[in-house]
Short mmCIF file of C-alpha atoms in Angstrom, two decimals:
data_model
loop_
_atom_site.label_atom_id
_atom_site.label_comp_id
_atom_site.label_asym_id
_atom_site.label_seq_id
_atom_site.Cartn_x
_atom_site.Cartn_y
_atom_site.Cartn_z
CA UNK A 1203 -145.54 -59.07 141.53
CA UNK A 1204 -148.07 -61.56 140.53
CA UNK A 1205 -150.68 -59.08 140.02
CA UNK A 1206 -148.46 -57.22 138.18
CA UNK A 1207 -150.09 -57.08 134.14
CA UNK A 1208 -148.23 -58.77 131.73
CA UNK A 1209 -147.47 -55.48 129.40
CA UNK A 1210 -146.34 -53.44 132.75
CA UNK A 1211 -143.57 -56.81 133.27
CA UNK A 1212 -142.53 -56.28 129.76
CA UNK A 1213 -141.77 -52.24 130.36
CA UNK A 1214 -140.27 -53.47 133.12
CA UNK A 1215 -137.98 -55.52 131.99
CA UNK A 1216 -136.88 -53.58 128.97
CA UNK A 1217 -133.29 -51.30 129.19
CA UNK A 1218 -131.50 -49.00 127.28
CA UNK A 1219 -128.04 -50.41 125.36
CA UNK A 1220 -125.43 -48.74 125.67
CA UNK A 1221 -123.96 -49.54 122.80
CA UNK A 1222 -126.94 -49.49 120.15
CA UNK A 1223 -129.03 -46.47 122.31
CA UNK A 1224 -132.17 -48.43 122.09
CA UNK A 1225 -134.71 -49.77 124.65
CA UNK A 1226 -134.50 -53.77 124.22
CA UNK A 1227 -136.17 -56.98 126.24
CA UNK A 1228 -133.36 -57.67 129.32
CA UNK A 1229 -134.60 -60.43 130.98
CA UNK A 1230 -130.90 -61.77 131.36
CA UNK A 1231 -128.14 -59.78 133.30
CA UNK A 1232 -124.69 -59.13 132.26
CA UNK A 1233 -122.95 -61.33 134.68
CA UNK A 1234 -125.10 -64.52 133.53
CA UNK A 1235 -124.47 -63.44 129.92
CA UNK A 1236 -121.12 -63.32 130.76
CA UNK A 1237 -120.98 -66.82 132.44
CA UNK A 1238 -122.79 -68.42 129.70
CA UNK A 1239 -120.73 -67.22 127.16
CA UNK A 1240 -117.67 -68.49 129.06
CA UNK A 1241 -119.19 -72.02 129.46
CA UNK A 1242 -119.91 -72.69 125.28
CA UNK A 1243 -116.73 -70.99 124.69
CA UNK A 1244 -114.99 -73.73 126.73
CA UNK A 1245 -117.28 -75.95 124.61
CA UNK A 1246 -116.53 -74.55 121.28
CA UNK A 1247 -113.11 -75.21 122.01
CA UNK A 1248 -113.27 -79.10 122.71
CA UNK A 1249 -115.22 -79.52 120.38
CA UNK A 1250 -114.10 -77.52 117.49
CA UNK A 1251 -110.43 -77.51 118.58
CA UNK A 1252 -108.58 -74.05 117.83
CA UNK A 1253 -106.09 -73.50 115.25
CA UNK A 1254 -103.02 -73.44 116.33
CA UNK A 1255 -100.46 -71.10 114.63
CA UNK A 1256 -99.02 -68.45 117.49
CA UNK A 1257 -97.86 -65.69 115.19
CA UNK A 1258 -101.80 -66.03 113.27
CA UNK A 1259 -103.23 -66.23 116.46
CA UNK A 1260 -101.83 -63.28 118.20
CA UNK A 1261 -102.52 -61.61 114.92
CA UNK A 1262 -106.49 -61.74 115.46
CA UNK A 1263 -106.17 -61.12 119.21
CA UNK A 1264 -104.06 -57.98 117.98
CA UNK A 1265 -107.16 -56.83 115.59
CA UNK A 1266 -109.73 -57.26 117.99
CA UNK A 1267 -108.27 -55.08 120.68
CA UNK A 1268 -109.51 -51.44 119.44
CA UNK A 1269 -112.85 -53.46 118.46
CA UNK A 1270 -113.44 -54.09 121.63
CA UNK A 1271 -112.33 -50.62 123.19
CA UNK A 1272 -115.08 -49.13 120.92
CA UNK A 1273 -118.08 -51.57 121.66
CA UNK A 1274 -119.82 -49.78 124.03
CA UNK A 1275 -119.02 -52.37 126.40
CA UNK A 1276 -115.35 -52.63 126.75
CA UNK A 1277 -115.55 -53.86 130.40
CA UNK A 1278 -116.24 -57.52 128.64
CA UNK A 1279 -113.87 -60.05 128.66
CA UNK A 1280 -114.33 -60.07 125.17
CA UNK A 1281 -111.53 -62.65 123.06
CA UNK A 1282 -111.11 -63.69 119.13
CA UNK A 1283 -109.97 -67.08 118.04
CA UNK A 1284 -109.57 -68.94 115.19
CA UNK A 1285 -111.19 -72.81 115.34
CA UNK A 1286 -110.33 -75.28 113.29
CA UNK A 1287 -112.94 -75.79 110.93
CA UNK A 1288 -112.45 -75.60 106.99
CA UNK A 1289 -116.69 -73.80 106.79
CA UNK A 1290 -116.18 -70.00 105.45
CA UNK A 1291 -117.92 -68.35 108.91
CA UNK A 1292 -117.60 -66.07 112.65
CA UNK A 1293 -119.91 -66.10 115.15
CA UNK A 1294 -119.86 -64.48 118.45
CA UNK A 1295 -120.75 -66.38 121.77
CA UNK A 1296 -122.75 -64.24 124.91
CA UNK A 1297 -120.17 -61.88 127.02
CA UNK A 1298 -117.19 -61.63 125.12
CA UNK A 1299 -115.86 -64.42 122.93
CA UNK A 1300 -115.79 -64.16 119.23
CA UNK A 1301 -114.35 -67.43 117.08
CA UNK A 1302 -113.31 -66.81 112.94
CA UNK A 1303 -112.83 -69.73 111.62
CA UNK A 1304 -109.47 -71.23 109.50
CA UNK A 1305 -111.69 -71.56 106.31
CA UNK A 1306 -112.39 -67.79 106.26
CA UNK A 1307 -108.87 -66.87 106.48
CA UNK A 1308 -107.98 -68.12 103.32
CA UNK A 1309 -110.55 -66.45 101.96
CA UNK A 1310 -110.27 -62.78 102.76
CA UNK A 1311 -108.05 -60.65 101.09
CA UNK A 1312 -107.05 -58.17 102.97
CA UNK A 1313 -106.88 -57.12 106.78
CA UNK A 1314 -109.52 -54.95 106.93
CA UNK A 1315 -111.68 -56.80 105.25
CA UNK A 1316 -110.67 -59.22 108.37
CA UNK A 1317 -111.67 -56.38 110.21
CA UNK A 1318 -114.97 -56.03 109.37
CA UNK A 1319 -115.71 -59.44 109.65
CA UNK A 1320 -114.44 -59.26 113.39
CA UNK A 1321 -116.49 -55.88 113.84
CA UNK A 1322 -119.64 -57.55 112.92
CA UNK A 1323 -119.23 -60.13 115.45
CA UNK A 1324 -118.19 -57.40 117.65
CA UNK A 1325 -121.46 -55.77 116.91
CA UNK A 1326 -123.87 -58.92 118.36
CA UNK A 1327 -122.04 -58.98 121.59
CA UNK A 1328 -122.08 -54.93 121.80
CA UNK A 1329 -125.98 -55.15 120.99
CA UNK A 1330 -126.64 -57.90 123.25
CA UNK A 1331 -128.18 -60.04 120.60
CA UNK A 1332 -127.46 -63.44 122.79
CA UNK A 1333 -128.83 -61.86 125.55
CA UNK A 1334 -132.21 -60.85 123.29
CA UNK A 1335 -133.23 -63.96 121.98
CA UNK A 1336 -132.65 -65.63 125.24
CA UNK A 1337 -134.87 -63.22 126.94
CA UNK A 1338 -137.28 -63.31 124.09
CA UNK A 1339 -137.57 -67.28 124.68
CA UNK A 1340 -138.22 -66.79 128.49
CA UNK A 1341 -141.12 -63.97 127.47
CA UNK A 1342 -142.69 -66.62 124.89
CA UNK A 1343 -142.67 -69.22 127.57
CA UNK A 1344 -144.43 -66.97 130.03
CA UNK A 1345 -147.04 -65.44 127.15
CA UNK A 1346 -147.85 -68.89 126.54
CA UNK A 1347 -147.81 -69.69 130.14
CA UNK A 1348 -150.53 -66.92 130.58
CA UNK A 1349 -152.70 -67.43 127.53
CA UNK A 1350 -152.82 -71.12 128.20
CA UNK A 1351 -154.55 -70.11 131.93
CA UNK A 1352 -156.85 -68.12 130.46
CA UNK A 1353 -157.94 -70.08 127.04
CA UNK A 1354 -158.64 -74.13 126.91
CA UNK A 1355 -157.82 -73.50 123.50
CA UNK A 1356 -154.60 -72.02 123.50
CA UNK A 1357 -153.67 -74.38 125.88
CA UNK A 1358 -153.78 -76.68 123.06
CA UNK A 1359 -151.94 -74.64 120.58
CA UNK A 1360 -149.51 -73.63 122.82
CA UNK A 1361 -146.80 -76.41 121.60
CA UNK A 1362 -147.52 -74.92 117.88
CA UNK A 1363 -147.41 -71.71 119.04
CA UNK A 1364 -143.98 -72.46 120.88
CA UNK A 1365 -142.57 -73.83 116.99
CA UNK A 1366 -143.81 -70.81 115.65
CA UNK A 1367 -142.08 -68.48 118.04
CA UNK A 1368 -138.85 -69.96 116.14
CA UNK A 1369 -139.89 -68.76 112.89
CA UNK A 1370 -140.46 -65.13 114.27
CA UNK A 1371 -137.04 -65.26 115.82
CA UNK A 1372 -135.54 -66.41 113.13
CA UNK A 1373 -136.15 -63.09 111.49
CA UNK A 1374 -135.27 -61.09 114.14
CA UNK A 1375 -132.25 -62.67 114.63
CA UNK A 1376 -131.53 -61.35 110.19
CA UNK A 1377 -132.75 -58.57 111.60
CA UNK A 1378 -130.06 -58.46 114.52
CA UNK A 1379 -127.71 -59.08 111.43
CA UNK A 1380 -128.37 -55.80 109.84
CA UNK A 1381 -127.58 -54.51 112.97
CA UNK A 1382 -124.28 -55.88 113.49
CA UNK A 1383 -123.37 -54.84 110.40
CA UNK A 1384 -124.34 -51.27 110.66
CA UNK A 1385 -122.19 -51.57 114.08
CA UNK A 1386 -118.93 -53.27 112.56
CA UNK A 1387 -118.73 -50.31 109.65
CA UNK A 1388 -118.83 -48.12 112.50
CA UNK A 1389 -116.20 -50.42 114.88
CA UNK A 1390 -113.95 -50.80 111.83
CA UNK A 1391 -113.62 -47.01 110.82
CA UNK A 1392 -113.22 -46.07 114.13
CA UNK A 1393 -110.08 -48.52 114.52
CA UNK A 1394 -108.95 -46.85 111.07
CA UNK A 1395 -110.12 -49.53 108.78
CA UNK A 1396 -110.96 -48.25 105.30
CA UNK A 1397 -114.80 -49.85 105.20
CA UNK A 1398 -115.13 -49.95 101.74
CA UNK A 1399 -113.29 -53.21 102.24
CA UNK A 1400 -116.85 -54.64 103.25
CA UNK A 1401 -118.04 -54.30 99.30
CA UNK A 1402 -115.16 -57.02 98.21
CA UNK A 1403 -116.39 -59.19 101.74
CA UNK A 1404 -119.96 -59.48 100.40
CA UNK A 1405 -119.10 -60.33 97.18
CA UNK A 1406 -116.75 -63.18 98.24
CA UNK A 1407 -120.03 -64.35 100.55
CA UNK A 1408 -122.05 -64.13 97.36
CA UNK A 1409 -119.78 -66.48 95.70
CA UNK A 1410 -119.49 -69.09 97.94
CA UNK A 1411 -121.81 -71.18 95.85
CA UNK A 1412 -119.14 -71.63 93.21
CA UNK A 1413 -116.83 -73.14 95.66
CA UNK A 1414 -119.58 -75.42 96.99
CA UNK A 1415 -120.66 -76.17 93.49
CA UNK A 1416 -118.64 -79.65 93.30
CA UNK A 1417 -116.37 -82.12 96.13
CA UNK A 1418 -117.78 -83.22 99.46
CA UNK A 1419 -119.84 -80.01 99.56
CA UNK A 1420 -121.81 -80.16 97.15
CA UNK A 1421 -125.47 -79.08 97.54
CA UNK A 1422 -124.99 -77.57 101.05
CA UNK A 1423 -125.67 -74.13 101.52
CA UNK A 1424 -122.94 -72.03 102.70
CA UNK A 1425 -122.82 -72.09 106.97
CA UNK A 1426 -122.52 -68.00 106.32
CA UNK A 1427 -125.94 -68.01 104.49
CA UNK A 1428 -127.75 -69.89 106.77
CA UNK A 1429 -128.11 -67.42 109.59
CA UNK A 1430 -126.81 -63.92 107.41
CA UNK A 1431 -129.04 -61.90 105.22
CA UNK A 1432 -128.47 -62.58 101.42
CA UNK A 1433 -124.99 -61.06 100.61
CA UNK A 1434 -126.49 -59.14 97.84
CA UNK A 1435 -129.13 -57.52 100.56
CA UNK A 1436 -125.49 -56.86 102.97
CA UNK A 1437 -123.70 -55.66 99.64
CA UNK A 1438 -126.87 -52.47 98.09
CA UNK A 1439 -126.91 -51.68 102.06
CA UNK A 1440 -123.34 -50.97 102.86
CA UNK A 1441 -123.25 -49.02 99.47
CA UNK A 1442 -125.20 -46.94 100.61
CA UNK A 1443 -124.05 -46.56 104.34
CA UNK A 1444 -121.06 -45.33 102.82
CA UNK A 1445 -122.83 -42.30 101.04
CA UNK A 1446 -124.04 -41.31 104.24
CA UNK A 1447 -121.71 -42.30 106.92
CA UNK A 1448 -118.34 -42.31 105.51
CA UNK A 1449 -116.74 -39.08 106.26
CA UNK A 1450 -113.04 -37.47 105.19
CA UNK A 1451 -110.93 -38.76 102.83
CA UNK A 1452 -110.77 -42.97 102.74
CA UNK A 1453 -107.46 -42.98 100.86
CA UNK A 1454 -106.28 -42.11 104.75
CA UNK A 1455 -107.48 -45.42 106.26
CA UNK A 1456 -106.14 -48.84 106.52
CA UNK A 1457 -106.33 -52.19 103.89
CA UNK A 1458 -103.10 -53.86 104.40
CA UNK A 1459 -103.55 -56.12 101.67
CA UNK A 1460 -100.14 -57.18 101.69
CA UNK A 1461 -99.26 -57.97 105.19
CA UNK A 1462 -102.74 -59.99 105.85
CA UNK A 1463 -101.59 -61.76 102.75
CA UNK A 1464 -98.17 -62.35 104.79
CA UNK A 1465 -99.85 -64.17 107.52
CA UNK A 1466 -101.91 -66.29 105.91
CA UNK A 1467 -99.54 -67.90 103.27
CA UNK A 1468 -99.54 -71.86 103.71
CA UNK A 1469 -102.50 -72.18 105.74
CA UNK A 1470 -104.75 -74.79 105.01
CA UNK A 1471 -107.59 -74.58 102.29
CA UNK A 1472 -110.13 -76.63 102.72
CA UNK A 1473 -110.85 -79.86 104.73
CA UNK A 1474 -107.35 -81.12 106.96
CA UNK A 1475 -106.91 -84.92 104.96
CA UNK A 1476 -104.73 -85.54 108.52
CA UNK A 1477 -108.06 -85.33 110.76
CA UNK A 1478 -109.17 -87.74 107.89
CA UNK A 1479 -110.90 -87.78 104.28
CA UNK A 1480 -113.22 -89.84 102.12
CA UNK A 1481 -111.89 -92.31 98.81
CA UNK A 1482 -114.83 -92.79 97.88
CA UNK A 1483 -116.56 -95.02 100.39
CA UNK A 1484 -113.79 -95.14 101.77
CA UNK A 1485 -112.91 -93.45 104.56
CA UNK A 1486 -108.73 -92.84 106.13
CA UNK A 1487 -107.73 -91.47 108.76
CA UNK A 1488 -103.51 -90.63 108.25
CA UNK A 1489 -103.08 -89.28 111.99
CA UNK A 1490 -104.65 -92.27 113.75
CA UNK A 1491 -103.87 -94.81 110.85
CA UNK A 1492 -107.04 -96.77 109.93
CA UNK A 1493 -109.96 -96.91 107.08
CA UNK A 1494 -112.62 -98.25 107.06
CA UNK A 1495 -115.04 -99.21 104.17
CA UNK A 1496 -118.96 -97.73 104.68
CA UNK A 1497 -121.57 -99.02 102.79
CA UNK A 1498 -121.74 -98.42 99.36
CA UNK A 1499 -124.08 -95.16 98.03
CA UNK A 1500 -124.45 -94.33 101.61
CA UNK A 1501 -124.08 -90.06 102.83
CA UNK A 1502 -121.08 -89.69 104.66
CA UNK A 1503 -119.59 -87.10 107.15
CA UNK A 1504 -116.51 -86.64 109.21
CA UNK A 1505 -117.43 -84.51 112.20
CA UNK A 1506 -115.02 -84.04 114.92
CA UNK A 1507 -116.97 -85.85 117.21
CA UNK A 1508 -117.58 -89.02 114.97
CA UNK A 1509 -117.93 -90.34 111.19
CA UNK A 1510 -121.44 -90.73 110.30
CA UNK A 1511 -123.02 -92.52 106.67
CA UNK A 1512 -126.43 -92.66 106.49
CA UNK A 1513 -128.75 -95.05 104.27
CA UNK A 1514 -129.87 -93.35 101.21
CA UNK A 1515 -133.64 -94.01 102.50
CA UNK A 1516 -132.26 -92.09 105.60
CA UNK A 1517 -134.23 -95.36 107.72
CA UNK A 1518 -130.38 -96.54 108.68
CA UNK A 1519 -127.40 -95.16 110.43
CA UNK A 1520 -123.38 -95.96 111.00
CA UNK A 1521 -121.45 -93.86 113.06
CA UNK A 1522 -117.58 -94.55 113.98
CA UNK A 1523 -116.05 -92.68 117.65
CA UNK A 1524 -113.38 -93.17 119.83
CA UNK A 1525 -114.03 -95.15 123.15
CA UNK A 1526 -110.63 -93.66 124.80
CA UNK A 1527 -108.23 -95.88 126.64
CA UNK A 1528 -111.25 -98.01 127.76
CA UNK A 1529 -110.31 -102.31 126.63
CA UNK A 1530 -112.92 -103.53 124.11
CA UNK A 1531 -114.79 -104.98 127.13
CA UNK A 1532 -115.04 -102.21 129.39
CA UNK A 1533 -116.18 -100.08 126.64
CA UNK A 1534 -118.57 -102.29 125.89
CA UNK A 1535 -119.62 -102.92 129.17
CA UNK A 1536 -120.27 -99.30 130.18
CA UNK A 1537 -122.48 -98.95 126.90
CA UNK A 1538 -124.99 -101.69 127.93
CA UNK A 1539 -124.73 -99.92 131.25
CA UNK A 1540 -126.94 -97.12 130.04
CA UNK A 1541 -130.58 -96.79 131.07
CA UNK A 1542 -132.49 -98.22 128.25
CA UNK A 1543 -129.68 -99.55 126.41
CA UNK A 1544 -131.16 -103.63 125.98
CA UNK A 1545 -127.77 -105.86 125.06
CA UNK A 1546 -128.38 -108.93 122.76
CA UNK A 1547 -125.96 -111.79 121.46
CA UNK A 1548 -122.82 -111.24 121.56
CA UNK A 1549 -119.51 -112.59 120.32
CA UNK A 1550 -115.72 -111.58 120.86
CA UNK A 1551 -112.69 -112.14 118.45
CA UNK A 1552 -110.54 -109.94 116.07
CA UNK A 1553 -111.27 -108.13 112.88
CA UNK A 1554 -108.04 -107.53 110.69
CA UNK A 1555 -105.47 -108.33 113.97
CA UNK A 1556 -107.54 -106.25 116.19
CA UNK A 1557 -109.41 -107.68 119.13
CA UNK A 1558 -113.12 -106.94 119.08
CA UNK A 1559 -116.20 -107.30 121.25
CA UNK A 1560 -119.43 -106.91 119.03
CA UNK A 1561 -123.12 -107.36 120.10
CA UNK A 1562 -126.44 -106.50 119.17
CA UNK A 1563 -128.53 -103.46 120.73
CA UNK A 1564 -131.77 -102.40 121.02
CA UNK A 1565 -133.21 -98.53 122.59
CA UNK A 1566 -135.47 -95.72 122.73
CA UNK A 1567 -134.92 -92.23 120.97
CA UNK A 1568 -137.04 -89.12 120.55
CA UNK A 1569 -138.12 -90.58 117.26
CA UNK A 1570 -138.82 -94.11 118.37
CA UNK A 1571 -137.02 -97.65 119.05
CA UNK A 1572 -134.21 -98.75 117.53
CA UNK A 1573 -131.80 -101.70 117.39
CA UNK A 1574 -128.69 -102.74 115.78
CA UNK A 1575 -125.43 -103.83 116.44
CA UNK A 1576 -122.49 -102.70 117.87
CA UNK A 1577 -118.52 -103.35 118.10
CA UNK A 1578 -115.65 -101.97 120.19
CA UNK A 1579 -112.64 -102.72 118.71
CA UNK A 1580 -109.05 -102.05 120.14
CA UNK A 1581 -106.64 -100.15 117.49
CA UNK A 1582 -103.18 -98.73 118.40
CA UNK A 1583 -103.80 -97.89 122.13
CA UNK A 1584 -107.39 -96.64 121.38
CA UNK A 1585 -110.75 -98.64 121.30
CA UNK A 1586 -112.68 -97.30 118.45
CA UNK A 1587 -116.64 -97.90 118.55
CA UNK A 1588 -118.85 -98.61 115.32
CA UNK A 1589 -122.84 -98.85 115.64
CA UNK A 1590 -124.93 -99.60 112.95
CA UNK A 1591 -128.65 -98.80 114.19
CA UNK A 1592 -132.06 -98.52 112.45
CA UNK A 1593 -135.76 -98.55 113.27
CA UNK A 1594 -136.72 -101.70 115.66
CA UNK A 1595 -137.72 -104.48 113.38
CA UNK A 1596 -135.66 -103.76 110.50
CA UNK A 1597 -132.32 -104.41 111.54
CA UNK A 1598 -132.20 -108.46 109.52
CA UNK A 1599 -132.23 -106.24 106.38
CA UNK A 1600 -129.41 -103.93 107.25
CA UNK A 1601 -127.22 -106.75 109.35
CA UNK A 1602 -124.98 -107.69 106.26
CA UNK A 1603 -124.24 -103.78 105.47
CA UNK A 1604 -123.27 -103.29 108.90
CA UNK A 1605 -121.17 -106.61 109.44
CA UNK A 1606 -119.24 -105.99 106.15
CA UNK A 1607 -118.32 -102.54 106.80
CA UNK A 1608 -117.08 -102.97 110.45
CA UNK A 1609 -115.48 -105.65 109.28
CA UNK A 1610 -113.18 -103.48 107.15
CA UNK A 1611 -111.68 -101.80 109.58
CA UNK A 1612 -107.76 -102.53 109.28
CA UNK A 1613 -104.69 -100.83 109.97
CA UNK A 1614 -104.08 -97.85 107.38
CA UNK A 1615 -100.58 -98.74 105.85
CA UNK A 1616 -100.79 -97.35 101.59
CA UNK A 1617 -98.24 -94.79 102.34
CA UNK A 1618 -99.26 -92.17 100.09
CA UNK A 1619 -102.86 -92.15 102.42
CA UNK A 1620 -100.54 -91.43 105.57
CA UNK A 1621 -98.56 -88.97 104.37
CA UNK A 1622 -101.34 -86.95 102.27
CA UNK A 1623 -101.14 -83.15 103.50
CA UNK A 1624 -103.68 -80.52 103.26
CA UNK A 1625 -103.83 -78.67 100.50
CA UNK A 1626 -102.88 -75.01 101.11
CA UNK A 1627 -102.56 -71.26 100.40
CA UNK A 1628 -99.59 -70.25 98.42
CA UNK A 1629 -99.09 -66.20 98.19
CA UNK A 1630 -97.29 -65.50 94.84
CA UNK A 1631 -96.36 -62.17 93.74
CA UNK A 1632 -97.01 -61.01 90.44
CA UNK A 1633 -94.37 -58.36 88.65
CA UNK A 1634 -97.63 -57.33 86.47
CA UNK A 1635 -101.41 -57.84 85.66
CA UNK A 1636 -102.79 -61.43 84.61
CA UNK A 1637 -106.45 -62.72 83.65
CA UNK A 1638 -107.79 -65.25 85.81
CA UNK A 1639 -106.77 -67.83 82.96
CA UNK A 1640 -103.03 -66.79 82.43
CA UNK A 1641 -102.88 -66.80 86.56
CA UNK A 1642 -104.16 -70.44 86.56
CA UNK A 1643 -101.80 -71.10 83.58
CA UNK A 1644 -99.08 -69.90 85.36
CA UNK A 1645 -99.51 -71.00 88.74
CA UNK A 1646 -101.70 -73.96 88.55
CA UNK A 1647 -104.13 -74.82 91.61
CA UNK A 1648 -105.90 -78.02 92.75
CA UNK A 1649 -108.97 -76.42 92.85
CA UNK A 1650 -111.24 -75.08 89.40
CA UNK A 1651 -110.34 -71.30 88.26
CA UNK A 1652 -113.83 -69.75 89.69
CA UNK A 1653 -112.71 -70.70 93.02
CA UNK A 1654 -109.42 -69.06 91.94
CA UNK A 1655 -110.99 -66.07 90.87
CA UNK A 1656 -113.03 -66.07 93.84
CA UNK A 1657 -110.48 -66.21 96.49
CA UNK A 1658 -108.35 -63.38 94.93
CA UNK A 1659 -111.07 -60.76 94.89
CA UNK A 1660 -111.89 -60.61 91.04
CA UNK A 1661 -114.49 -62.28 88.73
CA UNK A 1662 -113.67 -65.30 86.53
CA UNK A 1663 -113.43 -63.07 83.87
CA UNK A 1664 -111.26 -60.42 85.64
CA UNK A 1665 -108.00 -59.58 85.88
CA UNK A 1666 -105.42 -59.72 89.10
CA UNK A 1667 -103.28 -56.94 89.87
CA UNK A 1668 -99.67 -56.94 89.30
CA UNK A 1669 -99.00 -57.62 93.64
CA UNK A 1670 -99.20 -60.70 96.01
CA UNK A 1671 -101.90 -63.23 94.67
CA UNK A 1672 -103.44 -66.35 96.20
CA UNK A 1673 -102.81 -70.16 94.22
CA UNK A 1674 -104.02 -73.18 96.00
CA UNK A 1675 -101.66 -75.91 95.95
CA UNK A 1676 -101.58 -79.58 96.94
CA UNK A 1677 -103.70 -81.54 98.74
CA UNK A 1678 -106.21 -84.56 98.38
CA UNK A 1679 -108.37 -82.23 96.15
CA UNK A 1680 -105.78 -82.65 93.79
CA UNK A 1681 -105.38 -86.63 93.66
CA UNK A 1682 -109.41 -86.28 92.98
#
């Protein structure tokens, strides 16, 4: 085997999918594929959380059953689920699991167009795109493994080389894109989904810069569009897929405009205020009843895992997590515990009624030492933990910002803030055809018209159908 040349081990190692009919790189065998698909999905779901409405639920499990009987690889243990996360986006995991996410619900219009996002996904698991890249990363290793024996110098370039590798699968992977979509028109007809639902899809993915245009995400590009072709790209090739591919009369296949429509009136739109939201600097959290002031000017995030503000010269860091049911002290205690973790003064009394262990800190990350200071503080059964880190030497200049904000922390008790709700979709029905402006006139939303416009299917100029309709109603968007 060790004698055997490198090209001959790539031959080798290449089989024919069953689903797509092509040779491809299979350095990674079903039942591993399988098992690491079933590990992140376990991960995916602590740390996204699923959404949790049984009827919607058993609704996408429903929808992905005659997906998954036409993959080409039925014998998966494939599974759709909704997370709870407010980003427009799907993505499929190795083996089998496919997550949509709440935020895309809302805004789809239709169940096949539903469909054909869940077909897409289908399509990366049926083509064994995972499974591709991962064996693509082992083959880079062992080219560069093999050129670095053989040439001093690419021994040296070897760690470029390895970056670079990224880049090329980075297009491969828009390449495996392409792909999935070609496979989900062909999933989606096949389950009797009408595809020309794909058309309104990619123009709702197109527009998801309006809707990012102002609020918290501003200036982000939409998750979708960071790992999918341009919409546009998606949109000219489906167009003409269906000159070539779709056959018999369409009129005869499913939309169900109406009853997805049905299932997804009153879910949430947007960010879940309960799981917490941002006043400014300030940031609430309704379910667990506290708020706490970060520094002023400072980029802020609330990720499931923690809130995070960083400095606006991006040189200093707060983050905010739960300890658990750990006291003050013992949470403290087991942080200093870690390897590397240096402990420096410290001092122990309350902040706002709260009992409170703070001291200062000093480590090693990837990009260098740091120090800063730390508290644990004890809040309604939970100990909550606040570090405020930068680069080694420079924490003097960033000790006041840190003090005064976990100083802030108190007891969350304006009860407008704990009783905020979500904002959410309201289906209307219309007894006859209204512009976007006499719709928003009519049925006023907390969110601007374009995103109106957007999230019913029709330009900010066009006109809705006499039929059900989507308004957005409530929520902290509309205190804004």
């Amino acid at each position: 085997m060790r004698n055997l040349p490198w090209f001959l081990f790539l031959l080798c190692a290449c089989v024919r999918n069953p689903a797509t009919g092509k040779l491809q790189l299979d350095l990674i065998p079903e039942s591993q594929e399988i098992e690491m698909g079933q590990q992140a999905k376990q991960e995916v779901i602590q740390t996204m959380g699923i959404y949790r409405d049984p009827k919607l639920e058993q609704y996408v499990a429903d929808l992905g059953k005659p997906l998954a009987a036409n993959s080409g690889r039925p014998n998966l243990p494939f599974s759709y689920m909704i997370v709870e996360d407010a980003a427009v986006n799907a993505f499929a995991l190795p083996g089998g699991p496919i997550f949509i996410t709440r935020g895309i619900l809302g805004h789809l219009n239709s169940e096949a167009e539903l469909v054909a996002v869940m077909g897409h996904e289908t399509g990366h698991i049926s083509a064994r795109h995972s499974a591709n890249m991962l064996s693509k990363a082992q083959l880079a290793q062992v080219g560069l493994g093999i050129a670095s024996i053989v040439s001093p110098t690419m021994a040296q370039l070897a760690q470029v080389a390895g970056a670079g590798m990224q880049l090329l699968f980075l297009q491969f992977s828009r390449t495996d894109e392409t792909q999935a979509d070609e496979m989900g028109f062909r999933f989606m007809t096949k389950a009797g989904y009408d595809p020309r639902q794909m058309i309104g899809l990619f123009q709702m993915l197109g527009g998801l810069g309006v809707e990012s245009a102002g609020g918290a995400s501003a200036g982000k590009l939409p998750e979708w569009a960071q790992t999918h072709p341009i919409p546009e790209h998606r949109l000219e090739a489906t167009q003409e897929r269906l000159k070539t591919e779709l056959k018999g009369d369409p009129s005869t296949l499913r939309v169900d405009r109406e009853k997805y429509l049905s299932m997804i009136d009153g879910i949430p739109f947007g960010d879940d205020p309960r799981q917490g939201y941002f006043k400014g600097d300030t940031f609430l959290h309704p379910e667990l009843k506290f708020q706490i002031e970060l520094p002023k000017g400072w980029q802020h995030e609330n990720t499931p895992q923690a809130v995070v503000a960083v400095s606006p010269q991006q040189d200093a860091m707060m983050q905010l997590a739960s300890a658990g049911k750990l006291s003050p002290q013992e949470a403290a205690q087991k942080f200093f515990s870690q390897q590397g973790v240096k402990q420096g003064a410290a001092a122990q009394g309350t902040i706002h009624g709260s009992s409170a262990v703070s001291a200062y800190f000093a480590g090693t990350t990837q990009q260098g030492p740091i120090e800063g200071l730390a508290t644990f503080l004890a809040h309604q059964g939970t100990t909550y933990a606040i570090f405020g880190y930068t680069a080694a030497g420079k924490e003097q200049s960033y000790d006041q910002t840190f003090r005064a904000s976990m100083g802030s922390f108190a007891t969350l008790s304006d009860s407008a803030a704990l009783n905020v709700q979500p904002a959410r979709v309201k289906v209307v029905h219309l007894d006859r055809a209204m512009s976007v402006k006499e719709f928003t006139g009519a049925y006023p939303s907390s969110v601007k018209p374009e995103v109106v416009a957007l999230l019913n299917g029709v330009d900010k100029d066009g006109t809705l159908q006499a039929g059900p309709a989507k308004q957005i109603v409530g929520g902290v968007s509309a205190q804004k």
